[in-house]
Amino acid sequence: MNTLDLNSTHRLRARVLMGMCGTLMILGLCLGIFNFGRPEVRLYASLQIVYALFSGYLFILAMKNRHTLWQTHLYSYSLAFLVLLGIYLAKLESFLLAWAFTLPIIFYLLLGRKAGKLITLTMMLSIMVIIYPKLPSFRPVMTNFAFSYLLIWAISHIYESNRESAELALHKLALTDPLTGTNNRLSLQERFNQSTQVSEHKPLTLLLLDVDHFKQVNDNFGHVAGDDVLKSIANLLTKYTDDLDLFRIGGEEFCIFLHNSSTQESLTLAQTLRANVERETFVSQGLKIQATISIGVTLFKEDMQLCDLLRSADEQLYRAKLSGRNRVMHNLVPAIEEEVMAQTAPLVT
C-alpha cells in the first residue's frame, strides 16, 4: 500500500476514532459516576472514568491529526479489557454481554483486517471461557452468542475487505492516465518521493520525452489517430522501463525515471527509445503514420525538488527541439556530442 492509500486510510480511521472517543467519553463518564456509588464495582467504575478521560484526550489528538497507531491500538485493547472485565464481574442477566457484539465492527474499522481479525478471535474465545461457568446445564446462550458474534464478525470482515478493495481501485484509477494506461502526473510526485528515499545516494535519472509536431498528426490524420499514436508510443516505452516509472504528464509528453543507471546506460536507453519510435510505423484506421520524439535527460542532485528536476529536464528537451527535433540532449556528460550520438544510436528491437 502506497503513501496515498495510507493517508486515505489514516483519515478514515481518524474520523471513526473521533466518533468513538466522543461517544465513549460521555458514556464512560456517565456510567463511571453512576457505578462509583456501588462499593462492589467501585474499582470497575474508576476504570470507566479513566477510560473516559483517555477517550477525551485521544479525541483531541485525533481532531488535530496528531494521534499515533500505537495509541489507537492501546485504545482498542483497553476497550476490550473493560468489556471482558465487565462480563466477568456481572451476571448474564445484566446484558453486558451485548457490548461484545460491537467489538468486531470497532476492531475492523480502527485496526484494519489483519489486527482486527486477530483480536476479534481472541475476544470471542475469551468471552466464551468467561460465560461458560455462569451458564446452567442447558446452554443455548453459548450457541446463540457464538453464532451472533460470528455473523457480526463476518459482516465486519466483508465490509472492510470491500472498502479496502474499492479504495485501492479508486486510487489506481485516480493515478492512471485513461488513454495510455500509464501513470499520470498526479502519481509523479509520490513516485519521486519514493525514488529519492529508496535510492539514497544511488543515481536517479529523468528522461523527459515529447512527440515532435504532434499537432500536425492530429490536424492531418484526426484526433483518433493521434490518440492511437500516443497509445502505441506508450506501449513501446513500457517495453524498456518499469510500469511504475513511466508517466504521461502532458498531452504528448512522457517522462521516465531510471534508477541506479550509469550515465552511458541512461543515454543509451534514451537513444534506443528515440530510434525505435523513429523507425516504427504507427497504424490507425488503416492510415500509416510516422512520428519522432525528442528527449531531455537530466540527473537528480541532492536537495532537488521534483519541480527542479522537471525544469532541468525541460531545458534539455528545449535544446533538443531547437536542434531540429528527433534528438537526445542532456546535462550528464558535457563532453559528449549529442548530435553525434543521435546519428549513431543503434536501433534496438
Short mmCIF file of C-alpha atoms in Angstrom, two decimals:
data_model
loop_
_atom_site.label_atom_id
_atom_site.label_comp_id
_atom_site.label_asym_id
_atom_site.label_seq_id
_atom_site.Cartn_x
_atom_site.Cartn_y
_atom_site.Cartn_z
CA MET A 1 0.00 0.00 0.00
CA ASN A 2 1.43 3.29 -1.08
CA THR A 3 1.55 6.66 0.63
CA LEU A 4 -1.72 7.98 -0.74
CA ASP A 5 -3.54 4.81 0.22
CA LEU A 6 -2.12 5.05 3.74
CA ASN A 7 -3.13 8.69 4.08
CA SER A 8 -6.67 7.96 2.94
CA THR A 9 -7.00 5.03 5.34
CA HIS A 10 -5.50 7.10 8.16
CA ARG A 11 -8.09 9.84 7.60
CA LEU A 12 -10.93 7.31 7.71
CA ARG A 13 -9.62 5.70 10.89
CA ALA A 14 -9.19 9.16 12.44
CA ARG A 15 -12.84 10.03 11.78
CA VAL A 16 -14.00 6.71 13.23
CA LEU A 17 -11.73 7.22 16.23
CA MET A 18 -13.11 10.71 16.86
CA GLY A 19 -16.68 9.41 16.77
CA MET A 20 -15.86 6.58 19.14
CA CYS A 21 -13.87 8.74 21.53
CA GLY A 22 -16.57 11.38 21.73
CA THR A 23 -19.32 8.82 22.36
CA LEU A 24 -17.40 6.68 24.86
CA MET A 25 -16.10 9.73 26.71
CA ILE A 26 -19.65 10.83 27.55
CA LEU A 27 -20.92 7.29 28.10
CA GLY A 28 -17.91 6.29 30.21
CA LEU A 29 -18.23 9.31 32.47
CA CYS A 30 -21.95 8.75 32.98
CA LEU A 31 -21.58 5.03 33.73
CA GLY A 32 -18.47 5.56 35.84
CA ILE A 33 -20.10 8.21 38.04
CA PHE A 34 -23.28 6.15 38.34
CA ASN A 35 -21.41 2.95 39.27
CA PHE A 36 -18.97 4.70 41.61
CA GLY A 37 -21.64 4.80 44.28
CA ARG A 38 -21.80 0.98 44.33
CA PRO A 39 -18.96 -0.33 46.52
CA GLU A 40 -18.88 -3.76 44.84
CA VAL A 41 -17.98 -2.23 41.43
CA ARG A 42 -16.18 0.92 42.54
CA LEU A 43 -12.86 -0.23 41.06
CA TYR A 44 -14.53 -1.00 37.75
CA ALA A 45 -16.25 2.39 37.82
CA SER A 46 -12.87 4.04 38.36
CA LEU A 47 -11.54 2.26 35.28
CA GLN A 48 -14.55 3.50 33.30
CA ILE A 49 -13.79 7.08 34.33
CA VAL A 50 -10.10 6.70 33.44
CA TYR A 51 -11.09 5.28 30.04
CA ALA A 52 -13.48 8.19 29.52
CA LEU A 53 -10.67 10.67 30.23
CA PHE A 54 -8.40 8.75 27.84
CA SER A 55 -11.18 8.97 25.23
CA GLY A 56 -11.29 12.74 25.64
CA TYR A 57 -7.51 13.04 25.33
CA LEU A 58 -7.43 10.85 22.20
CA PHE A 59 -10.38 12.76 20.73
CA ILE A 60 -8.35 15.97 20.87
CA LEU A 61 -5.32 14.26 19.29
CA ALA A 62 -7.42 12.74 16.50
CA MET A 63 -9.11 16.07 15.83
CA LYS A 64 -5.66 17.63 15.34
CA ASN A 65 -4.48 14.53 13.40
CA ARG A 66 -1.71 14.01 15.95
CA HIS A 67 -2.67 10.53 17.19
CA THR A 68 -0.42 7.55 16.51
CA LEU A 69 -1.09 3.95 15.57
CA TRP A 70 0.02 2.58 18.95
CA GLN A 71 -2.42 4.92 20.70
CA THR A 72 -5.25 3.57 18.55
CA HIS A 73 -4.21 0.01 19.39
CA LEU A 74 -3.99 0.84 23.10
CA TYR A 75 -7.43 2.43 22.99
CA SER A 76 -8.94 -0.64 21.29
CA TYR A 77 -7.28 -3.12 23.64
CA SER A 78 -8.34 -1.07 26.66
CA LEU A 79 -11.95 -1.21 25.50
CA ALA A 80 -11.62 -4.96 25.00
CA PHE A 81 -10.26 -5.33 28.54
CA LEU A 82 -13.11 -3.26 30.02
CA VAL A 83 -15.72 -5.34 28.20
CA LEU A 84 -14.11 -8.61 29.33
CA LEU A 85 -13.82 -7.41 32.92
CA GLY A 86 -17.42 -6.19 32.91
CA ILE A 87 -18.69 -9.53 31.60
CA TYR A 88 -16.62 -11.35 34.21
CA LEU A 89 -17.92 -9.24 37.11
CA ALA A 90 -21.55 -9.00 36.07
CA LYS A 91 -24.30 -11.58 35.89
CA LEU A 92 -25.53 -12.71 32.50
CA GLU A 93 -28.89 -11.02 33.02
CA SER A 94 -27.13 -7.64 33.21
CA PHE A 95 -26.82 -7.78 29.41
CA LEU A 96 -23.21 -6.53 29.47
CA LEU A 97 -22.63 -9.35 27.04
CA ALA A 98 -24.33 -7.21 24.39
CA TRP A 99 -21.27 -4.93 24.34
CA ALA A 100 -19.27 -7.78 22.88
CA PHE A 101 -21.20 -7.57 19.61
CA THR A 102 -19.91 -4.07 18.96
CA LEU A 103 -16.28 -5.15 19.16
CA PRO A 104 -15.74 -6.78 15.72
CA ILE A 105 -17.02 -3.66 13.98
CA ILE A 106 -14.87 -1.39 16.13
CA PHE A 107 -11.74 -3.51 15.72
CA TYR A 108 -12.02 -3.73 11.93
CA LEU A 109 -12.76 -0.03 11.49
CA LEU A 110 -9.94 1.10 13.78
CA LEU A 111 -7.27 -1.54 13.22
CA GLY A 112 -7.93 -2.99 9.78
CA ARG A 113 -8.35 -6.58 8.67
CA LYS A 114 -5.14 -8.16 9.95
CA ALA A 115 -5.14 -6.83 13.52
CA GLY A 116 -8.94 -6.78 13.64
CA LYS A 117 -9.18 -10.46 12.79
CA LEU A 118 -6.72 -11.49 15.49
CA ILE A 119 -8.23 -9.50 18.35
CA THR A 120 -11.80 -10.40 17.32
CA LEU A 121 -10.98 -14.11 17.54
CA THR A 122 -9.20 -13.61 20.88
CA MET A 123 -12.20 -11.74 22.29
CA MET A 124 -14.66 -14.40 21.15
CA LEU A 125 -12.71 -17.21 22.80
CA SER A 126 -12.11 -15.18 25.97
CA ILE A 127 -15.81 -14.31 26.35
CA MET A 128 -16.86 -17.92 25.85
CA VAL A 129 -14.42 -19.02 28.55
CA ILE A 130 -15.81 -16.36 30.93
CA ILE A 131 -19.51 -17.07 30.42
CA TYR A 132 -19.30 -20.87 30.30
CA PRO A 133 -19.16 -21.35 34.10
CA LYS A 134 -22.08 -18.95 34.56
CA LEU A 135 -24.44 -20.97 32.38
CA PRO A 136 -26.89 -23.64 33.57
CA SER A 137 -26.65 -27.19 32.30
CA PHE A 138 -28.71 -26.28 29.25
CA ARG A 139 -26.58 -23.80 27.34
CA PRO A 140 -28.45 -22.19 24.40
CA VAL A 141 -26.91 -18.84 25.40
CA MET A 142 -23.46 -20.09 24.35
CA THR A 143 -24.71 -21.23 20.96
CA ASN A 144 -26.67 -18.05 20.30
CA PHE A 145 -23.74 -15.88 21.35
CA ALA A 146 -21.28 -17.77 19.14
CA PHE A 147 -23.44 -17.62 16.01
CA SER A 148 -24.41 -13.97 16.54
CA TYR A 149 -20.80 -12.97 17.16
CA LEU A 150 -19.60 -14.91 14.10
CA LEU A 151 -22.26 -13.26 11.93
CA ILE A 152 -21.21 -9.76 13.01
CA TRP A 153 -17.56 -10.75 12.56
CA ALA A 154 -18.24 -11.98 9.01
CA ILE A 155 -20.11 -8.78 8.11
CA SER A 156 -17.29 -6.64 9.54
CA HIS A 157 -14.66 -8.61 7.63
CA ILE A 158 -16.56 -8.45 4.33
CA TYR A 159 -17.24 -4.74 4.72
CA GLU A 160 -13.61 -3.89 5.48
CA SER A 161 -12.34 -6.11 2.64
CA ASN A 162 -14.69 -4.47 0.14
CA ARG A 163 -13.84 -1.00 1.45
CA GLU A 164 -10.12 -1.60 1.04
CA SER A 165 -10.60 -3.07 -2.45
CA ALA A 166 -12.78 -0.15 -3.53
CA GLU A 167 -10.31 2.35 -2.10
CA LEU A 168 -7.40 0.71 -3.94
CA ALA A 169 -9.38 0.60 -7.20
CA LEU A 170 -10.37 4.27 -6.96
CA HIS A 171 -6.83 5.22 -6.02
CA LYS A 172 -5.42 3.35 -9.01
CA LEU A 173 -7.99 4.98 -11.27
CA ALA A 174 -7.05 8.44 -9.97
CA LEU A 175 -3.34 7.83 -10.66
CA THR A 176 -3.70 6.24 -14.10
CA ASP A 177 -3.85 8.04 -17.43
CA PRO A 178 -7.15 6.88 -19.01
CA LEU A 179 -5.83 6.98 -22.58
CA THR A 180 -2.48 5.21 -22.38
CA GLY A 181 -2.85 3.27 -19.12
CA THR A 182 0.42 4.70 -17.81
CA ASN A 183 0.81 6.64 -14.58
CA ASN A 184 -0.39 10.22 -14.71
CA ARG A 185 1.07 13.45 -13.37
CA LEU A 186 -0.73 13.07 -10.04
CA SER A 187 1.31 9.94 -9.26
CA LEU A 188 4.60 11.56 -10.31
CA GLN A 189 5.24 13.34 -7.00
CA GLU A 190 4.61 10.22 -4.95
CA ARG A 191 6.93 8.11 -7.10
CA PHE A 192 9.58 10.83 -6.96
CA ASN A 193 9.41 10.82 -3.15
CA GLN A 194 9.70 7.04 -3.07
CA SER A 195 12.57 7.01 -5.54
CA THR A 196 14.64 9.65 -3.75
CA GLN A 197 14.13 7.95 -0.38
CA VAL A 198 14.89 4.41 -1.54
CA SER A 199 17.69 5.34 -3.92
CA GLU A 200 19.57 7.28 -1.22
CA HIS A 201 22.85 8.19 -2.92
CA LYS A 202 22.27 6.00 -5.99
CA PRO A 203 21.84 7.76 -9.34
CA LEU A 204 18.33 8.77 -10.34
CA THR A 205 17.90 9.94 -13.92
CA LEU A 206 14.87 11.55 -15.52
CA LEU A 207 14.03 11.24 -19.22
CA LEU A 208 11.53 13.80 -20.49
CA LEU A 209 10.03 12.84 -23.88
CA ASP A 210 7.87 14.85 -26.26
CA VAL A 211 6.31 13.75 -29.54
CA ASP A 212 7.55 16.05 -32.31
CA HIS A 213 4.98 18.06 -34.29
CA PHE A 214 2.14 16.14 -32.64
CA LYS A 215 -0.36 18.85 -33.58
CA GLN A 216 0.29 18.03 -37.22
CA VAL A 217 -0.61 14.39 -36.55
CA ASN A 218 -3.97 15.49 -35.13
CA ASP A 219 -4.54 18.00 -37.94
CA ASN A 220 -3.57 15.64 -40.77
CA PHE A 221 -4.98 12.35 -39.52
CA GLY A 222 -7.53 13.27 -36.85
CA HIS A 223 -7.60 13.10 -33.07
CA VAL A 224 -8.47 9.40 -33.02
CA ALA A 225 -5.29 8.68 -34.93
CA GLY A 226 -3.38 10.97 -32.58
CA ASP A 227 -4.69 9.02 -29.60
CA ASP A 228 -3.68 5.76 -31.26
CA VAL A 229 -0.16 7.07 -31.82
CA LEU A 230 0.13 8.07 -28.15
CA LYS A 231 -1.08 4.65 -27.02
CA SER A 232 1.36 2.91 -29.35
CA ILE A 233 4.27 5.04 -28.14
CA ALA A 234 3.30 4.33 -24.53
CA ASN A 235 3.26 0.59 -25.27
CA LEU A 236 6.68 0.87 -26.86
CA LEU A 237 8.07 2.73 -23.84
CA THR A 238 6.75 0.12 -21.42
CA LYS A 239 8.99 -2.49 -23.07
CA TYR A 240 12.06 -0.65 -21.81
CA THR A 241 11.06 0.51 -18.33
CA ASP A 242 9.15 -0.49 -15.22
CA ASP A 243 5.44 0.37 -15.31
CA LEU A 244 5.84 2.29 -12.05
CA ASP A 245 8.41 4.63 -13.60
CA LEU A 246 6.58 5.67 -16.79
CA PHE A 247 4.30 8.70 -16.71
CA ARG A 248 2.22 10.66 -19.18
CA ILE A 249 2.43 14.20 -17.79
CA GLY A 250 1.00 16.22 -20.67
CA GLY A 251 -0.84 15.88 -23.96
CA GLU A 252 2.08 14.33 -25.87
CA GLU A 253 4.68 14.43 -23.12
CA PHE A 254 6.00 11.46 -21.15
CA CYS A 255 8.72 11.03 -18.54
CA ILE A 256 10.67 8.07 -17.24
CA PHE A 257 12.62 7.53 -14.02
CA LEU A 258 15.78 5.43 -14.28
CA HIS A 259 17.15 4.02 -11.05
CA ASN A 260 20.82 3.31 -10.42
CA SER A 261 21.72 3.64 -14.12
CA SER A 262 25.10 4.88 -15.21
CA THR A 263 25.45 7.90 -17.49
CA GLN A 264 26.11 5.74 -20.52
CA GLU A 265 23.23 3.37 -19.73
CA SER A 266 20.81 6.28 -19.41
CA LEU A 267 21.90 7.88 -22.68
CA THR A 268 21.90 4.54 -24.50
CA LEU A 269 18.33 3.87 -23.39
CA ALA A 270 17.25 7.37 -24.42
CA GLN A 271 18.77 6.87 -27.87
CA THR A 272 17.20 3.44 -28.13
CA LEU A 273 13.75 4.87 -27.41
CA ARG A 274 14.26 7.73 -29.87
CA ALA A 275 15.50 5.42 -32.62
CA ASN A 276 12.76 2.84 -32.20
CA VAL A 277 9.99 5.44 -32.30
CA GLU A 278 11.57 6.87 -35.46
CA ARG A 279 11.65 3.51 -37.21
CA GLU A 280 8.13 2.49 -36.11
CA THR A 281 5.18 2.84 -38.45
CA PHE A 282 2.04 3.56 -36.47
CA VAL A 283 -1.25 2.35 -37.91
CA SER A 284 -4.64 3.87 -37.12
CA GLN A 285 -7.83 3.15 -39.05
CA GLY A 286 -5.75 1.89 -41.96
CA LEU A 287 -3.57 5.00 -42.01
CA LYS A 288 0.21 4.70 -41.72
CA ILE A 289 1.75 7.41 -39.57
CA GLN A 290 5.38 8.25 -38.83
CA ALA A 291 6.39 10.06 -35.67
CA THR A 292 9.55 11.02 -33.82
CA ILE A 293 10.33 12.08 -30.26
CA SER A 294 12.76 14.48 -28.65
CA ILE A 295 14.21 13.64 -25.24
CA GLY A 296 15.79 15.70 -22.48
CA VAL A 297 17.89 13.81 -19.93
CA THR A 298 18.95 15.09 -16.51
CA LEU A 299 20.33 13.70 -13.26
CA PHE A 300 18.82 14.15 -9.82
CA LYS A 301 21.04 16.09 -7.46
CA GLU A 302 20.82 16.30 -3.69
CA ASP A 303 18.14 18.63 -2.31
CA MET A 304 16.41 18.82 -5.71
CA GLN A 305 12.62 19.03 -5.67
CA LEU A 306 10.51 17.46 -8.39
CA CYS A 307 9.88 20.86 -10.00
CA ASP A 308 13.65 21.43 -10.15
CA LEU A 309 14.24 18.06 -11.78
CA LEU A 310 11.48 18.63 -14.34
CA ARG A 311 12.77 22.12 -15.08
CA SER A 312 16.26 20.77 -15.69
CA ALA A 313 14.96 18.04 -18.00
CA ASP A 314 12.72 20.51 -19.81
CA GLU A 315 15.74 22.71 -20.55
CA GLN A 316 17.42 19.77 -22.24
CA LEU A 317 14.23 18.91 -24.11
CA TYR A 318 14.02 22.51 -25.33
CA ARG A 319 17.60 22.22 -26.62
CA ALA A 320 16.63 19.06 -28.48
CA LYS A 321 13.70 20.88 -30.09
CA LEU A 322 15.89 23.82 -31.12
CA SER A 323 18.48 21.43 -32.58
CA GLY A 324 15.99 20.09 -35.08
CA ARG A 325 13.94 17.59 -33.02
CA ASN A 326 14.36 13.81 -33.05
CA ARG A 327 17.32 14.39 -30.72
CA VAL A 328 18.52 13.47 -27.25
CA MET A 329 20.03 16.30 -25.22
CA HIS A 330 21.41 16.00 -21.69
CA ASN A 331 23.47 17.62 -18.98
CA LEU A 332 25.09 14.41 -17.76
CA VAL A 333 28.47 14.46 -19.54
CA PRO A 334 29.08 17.78 -21.30
CA ALA A 335 31.97 16.35 -23.30
CA ILE A 336 29.70 14.02 -25.24
CA GLU A 337 28.43 15.45 -28.51
CA GLU A 338 24.67 14.86 -28.55
CA GLU A 339 24.27 15.17 -32.30
CA VAL A 340 26.92 12.53 -32.96
CA MET A 341 25.10 10.19 -30.62
CA ALA A 342 21.79 10.93 -32.33
CA GLN A 343 23.26 9.94 -35.67
CA THR A 344 24.99 6.80 -34.46
CA ALA A 345 22.46 5.40 -31.99
CA PRO A 346 21.72 1.69 -32.52
CA LEU A 347 18.24 0.55 -33.47
CA VAL A 348 17.25 -1.94 -30.79
CA THR A 349 14.10 -4.01 -31.00
#
